[in-house]
Coordinates of C-alpha atoms and ligand atoms in Angstrom, one line a residue:
M24 CA 23.6 -48.5 -9.7
N25 CA 26.8 -47.7 -11.6
A26 CA 27.3 -47.0 -15.3
K27 CA 28.5 -50.0 -17.2
Q28 CA 31.7 -50.0 -19.1
G29 CA 31.3 -48.1 -22.4
E30 CA 27.9 -46.5 -21.5
L31 CA 27.5 -42.8 -22.2
R32 CA 26.5 -41.0 -19.1
V33 CA 23.9 -38.2 -19.2
L34 CA 22.8 -36.0 -16.4
M35 CA 19.2 -34.7 -16.9
F36 CA 18.0 -31.6 -15.1
P37 CA 14.4 -30.5 -15.6
W38 CA 12.7 -27.4 -14.2
L39 CA 10.6 -28.3 -11.1
A40 CA 7.3 -28.6 -12.8
H41 CA 5.3 -31.8 -13.5
G42 CA 5.0 -30.8 -17.2
H43 CA 8.8 -30.7 -17.4
V44 CA 9.9 -33.5 -15.1
F45 CA 7.8 -36.1 -16.9
P46 CA 8.9 -35.4 -20.5
F47 CA 12.5 -35.5 -19.2
L48 CA 11.7 -38.8 -17.6
E49 CA 10.3 -40.2 -20.8
L50 CA 13.3 -39.0 -22.7
A51 CA 15.5 -40.7 -20.0
K52 CA 13.6 -44.0 -20.5
G53 CA 14.2 -43.8 -24.2
L54 CA 17.9 -43.2 -23.7
T55 CA 18.4 -46.0 -21.2
K56 CA 17.0 -48.4 -23.9
K57 CA 19.8 -47.2 -26.2
H58 CA 22.6 -47.9 -23.7
F59 CA 22.9 -44.6 -22.0
H60 CA 23.3 -44.4 -18.3
V61 CA 21.0 -41.6 -17.0
Y62 CA 21.0 -39.5 -13.9
L63 CA 17.8 -37.6 -13.3
C64 CA 18.2 -34.7 -10.9
S65 CA 15.3 -33.0 -9.1
T66 CA 13.9 -32.2 -5.7
S67 CA 12.9 -34.9 -3.3
I68 CA 9.1 -34.4 -3.8
N69 CA 9.5 -34.6 -7.6
L70 CA 11.7 -37.7 -7.3
D71 CA 8.9 -39.3 -5.2
S72 CA 6.5 -38.8 -8.1
V73 CA 9.0 -40.2 -10.5
K74 CA 9.5 -43.3 -8.2
N75 CA 5.8 -43.8 -8.1
S76 CA 5.5 -43.7 -11.8
L77 CA 8.4 -46.0 -12.3
N78 CA 6.4 -48.3 -10.1
N79 CA 9.4 -50.6 -9.2
N80 CA 9.9 -51.4 -12.8
D81 CA 13.4 -52.2 -13.5
I82 CA 14.3 -49.0 -15.3
P83 CA 18.0 -48.1 -14.8
I84 CA 17.6 -44.4 -14.1
E85 CA 19.7 -43.1 -11.2
L86 CA 17.7 -40.4 -9.2
V87 CA 19.8 -37.6 -7.8
E88 CA 18.4 -35.2 -5.2
L89 CA 18.8 -31.5 -5.6
P90 CA 18.9 -29.9 -2.2
L91 CA 17.0 -26.6 -2.2
P92 CA 17.8 -24.1 0.5
S93 CA 15.1 -23.9 3.2
L94 CA 13.2 -20.7 2.9
P95 CA 10.5 -19.8 5.5
D96 CA 7.6 -19.8 3.1
L97 CA 8.6 -22.8 1.1
P98 CA 8.3 -26.2 3.0
P99 CA 9.7 -29.2 1.0
H100 CA 6.2 -30.2 -0.3
Y101 CA 6.3 -26.9 -2.3
H102 CA 9.6 -27.8 -4.0
T103 CA 7.5 -28.4 -7.1
T104 CA 5.0 -26.4 -9.1
K105 CA 2.4 -29.0 -8.8
N106 CA -0.3 -27.7 -6.4
I107 CA 1.8 -24.8 -5.3
P108 CA -0.2 -21.7 -4.4
P109 CA 0.6 -19.3 -7.4
H110 CA 1.9 -16.5 -5.1
L111 CA 4.8 -18.9 -4.1
M112 CA 6.1 -19.5 -7.6
P113 CA 8.6 -16.6 -7.4
T114 CA 9.9 -18.0 -4.1
L115 CA 10.3 -21.4 -5.7
M116 CA 12.2 -19.9 -8.5
K117 CA 14.4 -18.0 -6.1
A118 CA 15.2 -21.2 -4.1
F119 CA 15.9 -23.0 -7.4
Q120 CA 18.4 -20.4 -8.4
M121 CA 20.0 -20.5 -5.0
S122 CA 20.7 -24.2 -5.6
A123 CA 23.2 -23.4 -8.4
L124 CA 26.3 -24.1 -6.3
A125 CA 24.9 -27.4 -5.1
F126 CA 24.1 -28.4 -8.6
S127 CA 27.6 -27.5 -9.7
D128 CA 28.9 -29.9 -7.0
I129 CA 26.6 -32.6 -8.4
I130 CA 28.2 -32.2 -11.8
A131 CA 31.7 -32.3 -10.3
D132 CA 30.8 -35.4 -8.4
L133 CA 29.1 -37.3 -11.2
K134 CA 31.3 -36.1 -14.1
P135 CA 28.7 -37.0 -16.7
D136 CA 29.5 -37.0 -20.5
L137 CA 26.7 -34.6 -21.1
L138 CA 24.2 -32.4 -19.4
I139 CA 20.6 -32.1 -20.7
Y140 CA 19.2 -29.0 -19.1
D141 CA 15.9 -27.1 -19.1
G142 CA 14.9 -23.5 -20.1
F143 CA 14.7 -22.1 -16.6
Q144 CA 18.3 -22.7 -15.6
P145 CA 20.9 -21.1 -17.8
W146 CA 23.2 -21.3 -14.8
A147 CA 23.2 -25.1 -15.0
A148 CA 24.4 -24.9 -18.6
R149 CA 27.2 -22.5 -17.7
A150 CA 28.2 -24.7 -14.7
A151 CA 28.5 -27.8 -17.0
A152 CA 30.4 -25.8 -19.7
A153 CA 32.8 -24.5 -17.0
Q154 CA 33.6 -28.1 -16.2
G155 CA 34.2 -29.1 -19.8
I156 CA 30.9 -30.9 -20.1
P157 CA 28.7 -30.2 -23.2
P158 CA 25.3 -28.8 -22.2
I159 CA 22.3 -29.6 -24.4
F160 CA 19.0 -27.7 -24.0
F161 CA 15.9 -29.8 -24.0
S162 CA 12.7 -27.8 -24.5
T163 CA 9.5 -29.3 -23.3
S164 CA 7.6 -26.4 -25.0
G165 CA 6.6 -26.7 -28.6
S166 CA 8.4 -25.2 -31.6
T167 CA 5.5 -22.8 -32.5
S168 CA 5.3 -21.0 -29.2
L169 CA 9.0 -20.8 -28.8
A170 CA 9.3 -19.4 -32.4
F171 CA 6.5 -17.0 -31.6
F172 CA 8.2 -15.6 -28.5
H173 CA 11.7 -15.7 -30.1
H174 CA 10.3 -13.7 -33.1
H175 CA 8.9 -11.1 -30.7
H176 CA 12.2 -10.9 -28.9
T177 CA 14.1 -10.5 -32.2
H178 CA 11.7 -8.3 -34.1
K179 CA 9.9 -6.5 -31.2
S180 CA 6.5 -7.4 -32.8
W181 CA 3.8 -10.0 -32.2
D182 CA 2.0 -9.1 -35.4
T183 CA 4.7 -9.9 -38.0
F184 CA 5.1 -13.6 -37.0
P185 CA 5.0 -15.5 -40.3
S186 CA 1.6 -17.0 -40.0
D187 CA -1.9 -15.7 -40.8
T188 CA -3.5 -17.5 -37.9
I189 CA -1.1 -17.4 -35.0
R190 CA -1.8 -14.0 -33.5
L191 CA -2.4 -12.7 -30.0
K192 CA -5.6 -11.0 -29.1
E193 CA -5.4 -7.5 -27.6
H194 CA -6.3 -8.7 -24.1
E195 CA -3.5 -11.4 -24.3
K196 CA -1.0 -8.8 -25.4
R197 CA -2.0 -6.6 -22.5
A198 CA -1.6 -9.5 -20.2
M199 CA 1.9 -10.4 -21.6
I200 CA 3.0 -6.8 -21.2
A201 CA 1.6 -6.4 -17.8
A202 CA 3.4 -9.6 -16.7
G203 CA 6.5 -8.0 -18.1
E204 CA 7.6 -11.3 -19.5
S205 CA 7.4 -13.4 -22.7
I206 CA 6.5 -16.6 -20.9
K207 CA 5.5 -17.0 -17.3
V208 CA 7.9 -17.0 -14.4
K209 CA 8.8 -13.9 -12.5
N210 CA 11.8 -13.5 -10.4
V211 CA 14.2 -14.6 -13.1
D212 CA 17.2 -12.4 -12.9
D213 CA 19.3 -13.8 -15.7
G214 CA 19.8 -12.4 -19.2
D215 CA 20.0 -15.8 -20.7
F216 CA 16.6 -16.9 -19.6
I217 CA 14.4 -17.9 -22.6
F218 CA 16.5 -16.7 -25.5
G219 CA 20.1 -16.9 -24.5
I220 CA 19.3 -20.4 -23.3
F221 CA 19.6 -21.7 -26.9
K222 CA 23.0 -20.2 -27.4
L223 CA 24.3 -22.0 -24.4
S224 CA 23.3 -25.3 -26.0
C225 CA 26.1 -27.2 -27.7
E226 CA 25.3 -27.4 -31.5
I227 CA 21.8 -28.8 -31.2
V228 CA 18.6 -28.3 -29.2
L229 CA 16.3 -31.2 -28.3
I230 CA 12.6 -30.2 -28.5
K231 CA 9.4 -32.1 -27.6
S232 CA 7.9 -31.5 -31.0
Y233 CA 6.8 -33.3 -34.1
R234 CA 6.9 -32.1 -37.7
A235 CA 3.4 -33.3 -38.6
L236 CA 1.9 -30.5 -36.5
E237 CA 4.5 -27.8 -36.5
G238 CA 7.3 -28.6 -39.0
K239 CA 7.3 -25.1 -40.6
Y240 CA 7.5 -23.4 -37.2
M241 CA 10.3 -25.8 -36.2
D242 CA 12.3 -24.6 -39.2
Y243 CA 11.6 -21.0 -38.4
L244 CA 12.7 -21.5 -34.8
S245 CA 15.9 -23.2 -35.9
S246 CA 16.8 -20.1 -38.0
L247 CA 16.0 -17.7 -35.2
C248 CA 18.0 -19.6 -32.5
E249 CA 20.8 -20.7 -34.8
R250 CA 20.8 -24.3 -33.6
K251 CA 19.8 -27.5 -35.3
L252 CA 16.6 -28.7 -33.7
I253 CA 16.2 -32.4 -33.0
P254 CA 12.5 -33.3 -32.3
T255 CA 12.1 -36.0 -29.6
G256 CA 8.5 -36.8 -30.7
P257 CA 5.6 -36.7 -28.2
L258 CA 7.2 -38.5 -25.3
I259 CA 4.0 -40.1 -24.0
A260 CA 4.3 -42.5 -21.0
H261 CA 3.4 -46.0 -21.9
G262 CA 2.2 -48.1 -19.0
D263 CA -0.4 -50.7 -18.3
D264 CA -2.4 -48.7 -15.8
E265 CA -1.5 -45.2 -16.9
G266 CA -1.9 -43.8 -13.4
V267 CA -5.4 -45.2 -12.8
D268 CA -5.6 -45.9 -9.1
D269 CA -8.4 -47.3 -6.9
R270 CA -10.0 -43.9 -6.4
D271 CA -10.5 -43.6 -10.2
L272 CA -12.2 -46.9 -10.8
E273 CA -15.7 -45.7 -10.2
M274 CA -15.1 -42.8 -12.7
M275 CA -13.7 -45.1 -15.3
R276 CA -16.6 -47.5 -14.9
W277 CA -19.0 -44.5 -15.3
L278 CA -17.1 -43.5 -18.5
G279 CA -17.3 -47.1 -19.8
E280 CA -21.1 -46.8 -19.6
R281 CA -21.2 -43.7 -21.8
E282 CA -21.7 -43.9 -25.6
E283 CA -18.7 -43.7 -27.9
G284 CA -17.3 -40.2 -28.4
S285 CA -20.0 -38.7 -26.2
T286 CA -18.0 -37.3 -23.3
L287 CA -16.0 -34.1 -22.9
Y288 CA -12.9 -34.2 -20.7
I289 CA -12.2 -30.9 -19.0
S290 CA -8.8 -30.2 -17.4
F291 CA -6.6 -27.1 -17.1
G292 CA -3.4 -28.9 -16.4
S293 CA -1.1 -29.2 -13.3
E294 CA -0.7 -25.5 -12.3
N295 CA -3.6 -23.5 -13.8
Y296 CA -6.8 -22.7 -12.0
V297 CA -10.0 -21.1 -13.2
S298 CA -11.9 -18.6 -11.1
K299 CA -15.3 -19.4 -9.5
E300 CA -17.0 -17.1 -12.0
Q301 CA -15.3 -18.9 -15.0
M302 CA -16.3 -22.3 -13.5
E303 CA -19.9 -21.1 -13.4
E304 CA -19.8 -20.2 -17.0
I305 CA -18.3 -23.5 -17.9
A306 CA -21.1 -25.2 -15.9
K307 CA -23.7 -23.2 -17.8
G308 CA -22.1 -24.2 -21.1
L309 CA -22.3 -27.8 -20.1
E310 CA -25.9 -27.4 -19.1
V311 CA -26.8 -25.9 -22.5
S312 CA -24.8 -28.3 -24.6
G313 CA -26.1 -31.4 -22.7
V314 CA -22.8 -33.2 -23.3
N315 CA -21.4 -35.8 -20.8
F316 CA -18.3 -34.7 -19.0
I317 CA -15.5 -35.4 -16.7
W318 CA -14.3 -32.2 -15.1
V319 CA -11.0 -31.9 -13.2
A320 CA -11.7 -29.0 -10.9
R321 CA -8.8 -28.6 -8.6
S322 CA -7.6 -25.6 -6.7
P323 CA -4.1 -24.9 -5.3
A324 CA -2.9 -27.3 -2.6
G325 CA -5.9 -29.6 -3.0
G326 CA -8.6 -27.2 -1.9
D327 CA -12.2 -27.4 -3.2
G328 CA -12.3 -26.3 -6.8
G329 CA -15.7 -24.9 -6.2
A330 CA -17.1 -26.2 -9.5
S331 CA -20.8 -26.4 -9.4
V332 CA -22.4 -29.3 -11.3
P333 CA -25.9 -28.1 -12.1
E334 CA -28.6 -30.0 -10.2
G335 CA -30.4 -32.6 -12.1
R336 CA -27.5 -33.2 -14.4
R337 CA -25.4 -35.3 -12.2
E338 CA -25.9 -38.4 -14.4
K339 CA -24.2 -36.3 -17.1
G340 CA -21.0 -35.7 -15.4
V341 CA -18.2 -36.5 -12.9
V342 CA -16.2 -33.8 -11.1
V343 CA -12.7 -34.8 -10.1
R344 CA -11.2 -32.8 -7.2
G345 CA -7.7 -34.4 -7.3
W346 CA -5.3 -35.6 -9.9
A347 CA -7.0 -37.4 -12.9
P348 CA -5.5 -40.2 -15.0
Q349 CA -5.5 -38.0 -18.1
A350 CA -3.9 -40.4 -20.5
A351 CA -6.4 -43.2 -19.6
I352 CA -9.3 -40.8 -19.9
L353 CA -8.2 -39.4 -23.3
R354 CA -7.7 -42.8 -24.8
H355 CA -11.1 -44.1 -23.7
R356 CA -13.5 -44.6 -26.6
S357 CA -16.3 -42.6 -24.8
V358 CA -14.3 -39.4 -24.9
G359 CA -15.0 -37.2 -27.9
G360 CA -13.5 -33.8 -26.9
F361 CA -10.9 -32.3 -24.5
M362 CA -11.6 -28.8 -23.0
T363 CA -8.0 -27.8 -22.2
H364 CA -5.9 -24.8 -21.3
C365 CA -3.6 -25.9 -24.2
G366 CA -0.5 -26.7 -22.1
W367 CA 1.9 -28.2 -24.5
S368 CA 1.6 -31.8 -23.1
S369 CA -2.1 -31.6 -23.1
V370 CA -2.2 -30.6 -26.8
T371 CA 0.3 -33.3 -27.6
E372 CA -1.8 -36.0 -25.7
S373 CA -4.9 -34.8 -27.4
V374 CA -3.4 -35.5 -30.8
Y375 CA -1.7 -38.7 -29.6
Y376 CA -5.1 -40.1 -28.5
G377 CA -7.0 -38.6 -31.4
V378 CA -9.3 -36.3 -29.4
P379 CA -10.4 -32.9 -30.8
V380 CA -9.8 -29.8 -28.7
V381 CA -12.1 -27.2 -27.1
A382 CA -9.4 -24.6 -26.3
V383 CA -9.6 -22.3 -23.3
P384 CA -6.1 -20.8 -23.2
F385 CA -5.1 -18.6 -20.3
K386 CA -1.5 -17.5 -20.4
A387 CA 2.1 -18.0 -21.5
D388 CA 2.4 -20.4 -24.5
Q389 CA -1.2 -21.5 -24.2
P390 CA -2.8 -19.0 -26.6
V391 CA -0.3 -19.8 -29.3
N392 CA -0.8 -23.6 -28.8
A393 CA -4.6 -23.0 -29.0
R394 CA -4.2 -21.1 -32.3
L395 CA -2.0 -23.9 -33.6
A396 CA -4.7 -26.5 -32.8
V397 CA -7.2 -24.4 -34.6
E398 CA -4.9 -23.8 -37.6
A399 CA -4.4 -27.6 -37.8
G400 CA -8.2 -28.1 -37.9
I401 CA -8.3 -30.2 -34.8
G402 CA -10.2 -27.9 -32.5
V403 CA -12.0 -24.7 -31.8
E404 CA -11.5 -22.0 -29.2
V405 CA -14.1 -20.7 -26.8
E406 CA -14.7 -17.1 -27.8
R407 CA -13.7 -14.4 -25.3
G408 CA -14.8 -10.8 -25.1
E409 CA -12.6 -7.7 -25.2
D410 CA -11.7 -8.1 -21.6
G411 CA -10.8 -11.7 -22.0
G412 CA -13.9 -13.1 -20.3
F413 CA -16.0 -15.9 -21.7
D414 CA -19.6 -16.9 -21.0
G415 CA -21.7 -20.0 -20.9
D416 CA -23.2 -19.5 -24.4
G417 CA -19.7 -19.3 -25.9
V418 CA -18.7 -22.4 -24.1
A419 CA -21.8 -24.2 -25.4
R420 CA -21.2 -23.1 -29.0
A421 CA -17.6 -24.4 -28.9
I422 CA -18.7 -27.7 -27.5
N423 CA -21.4 -28.0 -30.0
E424 CA -19.0 -27.4 -32.9
V425 CA -16.7 -30.2 -31.8
F426 CA -19.4 -32.7 -30.8
V427 CA -22.1 -32.0 -33.4
E428 CA -21.6 -29.6 -36.3
G429 CA -18.0 -30.3 -37.2
R430 CA -17.7 -33.7 -35.5
E431 CA -16.6 -35.8 -38.5
G432 CA -14.1 -33.3 -39.8
F433 CA -12.4 -32.7 -36.4
R434 CA -12.2 -36.4 -35.8
R435 CA -10.8 -37.2 -39.2
R436 CA -8.2 -34.5 -39.1
V437 CA -7.0 -35.3 -35.6
G438 CA -6.9 -39.0 -36.6
E439 CA -4.7 -38.3 -39.6
L440 CA -2.4 -36.2 -37.5
R441 CA -2.2 -38.9 -34.9
E442 CA -1.0 -41.5 -37.5
K443 CA 1.8 -39.2 -38.7
M444 CA 2.8 -38.5 -35.1
K445 CA 3.2 -42.2 -34.4
V446 CA 5.5 -42.6 -37.4
E447 CA 7.6 -39.8 -36.1
E448 CA 7.6 -41.2 -32.6
E449 CA 9.3 -44.4 -33.8
E450 CA 12.0 -42.6 -35.7
A451 CA 12.7 -39.7 -33.2
M452 CA 14.7 -41.5 -30.6
D453 CA 17.2 -43.0 -33.1
E454 CA 18.0 -39.5 -34.3
V455 CA 18.3 -38.1 -30.7
V456 CA 20.7 -40.9 -29.8
K457 CA 22.8 -40.4 -33.0
E458 CA 23.2 -36.7 -32.3
L459 CA 24.0 -37.0 -28.6
S460 CA 26.5 -39.8 -29.3
R461 CA 28.1 -37.6 -32.0
I462 CA 28.5 -34.7 -29.6
I463 CA 30.0 -36.8 -26.8
N464 CA 32.3 -38.6 -29.2
K465 CA 33.7 -35.3 -30.6
G466 CA 35.3 -35.1 -27.2
R467 CA 35.1 -32.5 -24.5
Q468 CA 38.3 -30.8 -25.7
Q469 CA 36.8 -29.8 -29.0
Y470 CA 33.6 -28.5 -27.5
T471 CA 33.0 -24.8 -27.9
K472 CA 30.0 -23.1 -26.4
D473 CA 29.0 -20.9 -29.4
Ligands
LIG1 C1 2.4 -25.8 -17.8 C2 2.1 -24.4 -18.4 O1 1.0 -23.8 -17.7 C3 1.8 -24.5 -19.9 O2 1.6 -23.2 -20.4 C4 3.0 -25.2 -20.6 O3 2.7 -25.4 -22.0 C5 3.3 -26.5 -19.9 O4 3.6 -26.3 -18.5 P1 0.8 -27.8 -17.3 O5 -0.3 -27.5 -16.4 O6 1.9 -28.6 -16.8 O7 1.3 -26.5 -18.0 O8 0.1 -28.5 -18.6 P2 0.5 -29.6 -19.6 O9 1.7 -29.2 -20.4 O10 -0.7 -29.8 -20.4 O11 0.9 -30.9 -18.8 C6 0.1 -31.4 -17.8 C7 0.4 -32.9 -17.7 O12 -0.1 -33.3 -16.5 C8 -0.1 -33.7 -18.8 O13 0.8 -34.7 -19.1 C9 -1.4 -34.3 -18.2 O14 -1.6 -35.6 -18.7 C10 -1.0 -34.4 -16.7 N1 -2.2 -34.3 -15.9 C11 -2.7 -33.1 -15.5 C12 -2.7 -35.4 -15.3 O15 -2.3 -36.6 -15.7 N2 -3.8 -35.3 -14.5 C13 -4.3 -34.1 -14.1 O16 -5.2 -34.1 -13.3 C14 -3.7 -32.9 -14.7

C-alpha cells in the first residue's frame, strides 16, 4: 500500500497501551478520510489487536512493526500494557526506550511529512526533528488532568489549581509523592517526559478533549504549555458490532431482558485491578443497593478476578472475566450507570453514551477525571476514608444516588453534555486536518522546534 500522489504522509506512534493505541487508531481513520496516508507504528501484539478491530475493512492504514529488544522477563505477548502483570511495567518501558534507534531508522525509511507522537516518548519527537520532520504531540489524556499536573509542575502546589472542586485528597497526594511521579510510569529517565513533551511539539498539540466538558481547563493548559491546543473530539470507534463476539451474546441477551436504565456496568479499564478486599466491598454495595450489574472482574494476564457475586443474587448480575464490549454495553438502554476508575476513555465513553458515572478512581489522572465528572454534575464518587479505603455502605450510597435519588438530574445533565460533544465531534476533524496541513505546507525548512 503506497501513498498516492499528493497525499500527506503521517507517521503515528502511540505508547504501547490499549488506551493510547485505539485513540491513535481512531484519529488515523479520521485522517485517512481526509486524504492523508497514515502509517501506524506499534509492537506486533498491539498491531494484531488493531488488525482485529479493522476487521478486514478496507481502511488504508499502513501498519509498521516496532521491534522491541528481547528482554528475559518480557516475552512478546507482554509488549503491551494490556493484561501485563503490573511489576513488568517498568521493564516494558525500558524495552520501549531501547527501541529508540530502531524507531529512528523507521523514520529514515518512511520519510513521512509529519510525526504524531505520544507522551511517553520524547525521544521519538527528537528523532523526527533531527531528520527535519515536524513532530506533533497527541495527548490521549484530557485537558483537565494535564493542566492539573502541569500546574503542579510549574507552581509546586496541588492546592492552588484554579478550580474549587478539582483537588486531591490527602491520601492521593501521599500516593503521588510516594510514587515519585506526577502520572504513572516508573523507569522514565528523560527530563522531557510529561512536561517537556509539549515543547517538543511543533506549534500545536492535538488533544483528545472537548470544550463542552473541559473548555476552561483546555485554555489554562494552553497557557501553561505555550502551545495552541487542537481538540480531536472523543474519538469513539464506530462499528456495527462494537467488539461483541460470540462469548458476549448470552450477556447481551441477559442485558436486553433488564428494564431500561436499571443496570450498573462496572469496569476498571484495561490495566487497573482492584484487590480482593475491595471486590468484596463492591459486592456488598451491590447487595445492599439491589441494582442489576455487569461486572468486568479481570486480573492480570487473565487470572481469576476473584469477584464474589453474593449467593442468591445471581439473577441480578453477570461477572465477566475477560474483555467486555464496553461501547456496546454503555450504549444499551438497560444501562443506567457506570462504575469506573475514570480512565479518560471511560469518562469520555460515559458522556458519549449518556451514562452517569459512579467514580472509583485509583491513581494517576483518575482522581482528577473523577472530580471533573462530579463538577460537571454527571456523577458521584464513592467515599473513601482517610487511608483511601472504601466500604460496601459507601458503594451502596453512591449507587443509590445515581440510580434513585439524583437519577433524573444526572441523566438530564449527561444527556445535555452528550449533545454538545456530538456537535464538537463533527467539527473537530476539519480543524485537525487544517492545522496539520498548514504545518506540513509551511515546509520542513521553516520548521523550528521551539
Ligand atoms: C489507562 C490509565 O490507567 C488511565 O489513568 C488513563 O486515563 C488512560 O489509560 P485504561 O485502563 O486504558 O487507563 O482506561 P481507559 O482510558 O478508560 O480506556 C479503556 C478502554 O478500553 C476504553 O476504551 C474501554 O471501552 C476499553 N475496554 C476496557 C473495553 O472495551 N473492555 C474492557 O473490558 C475494558
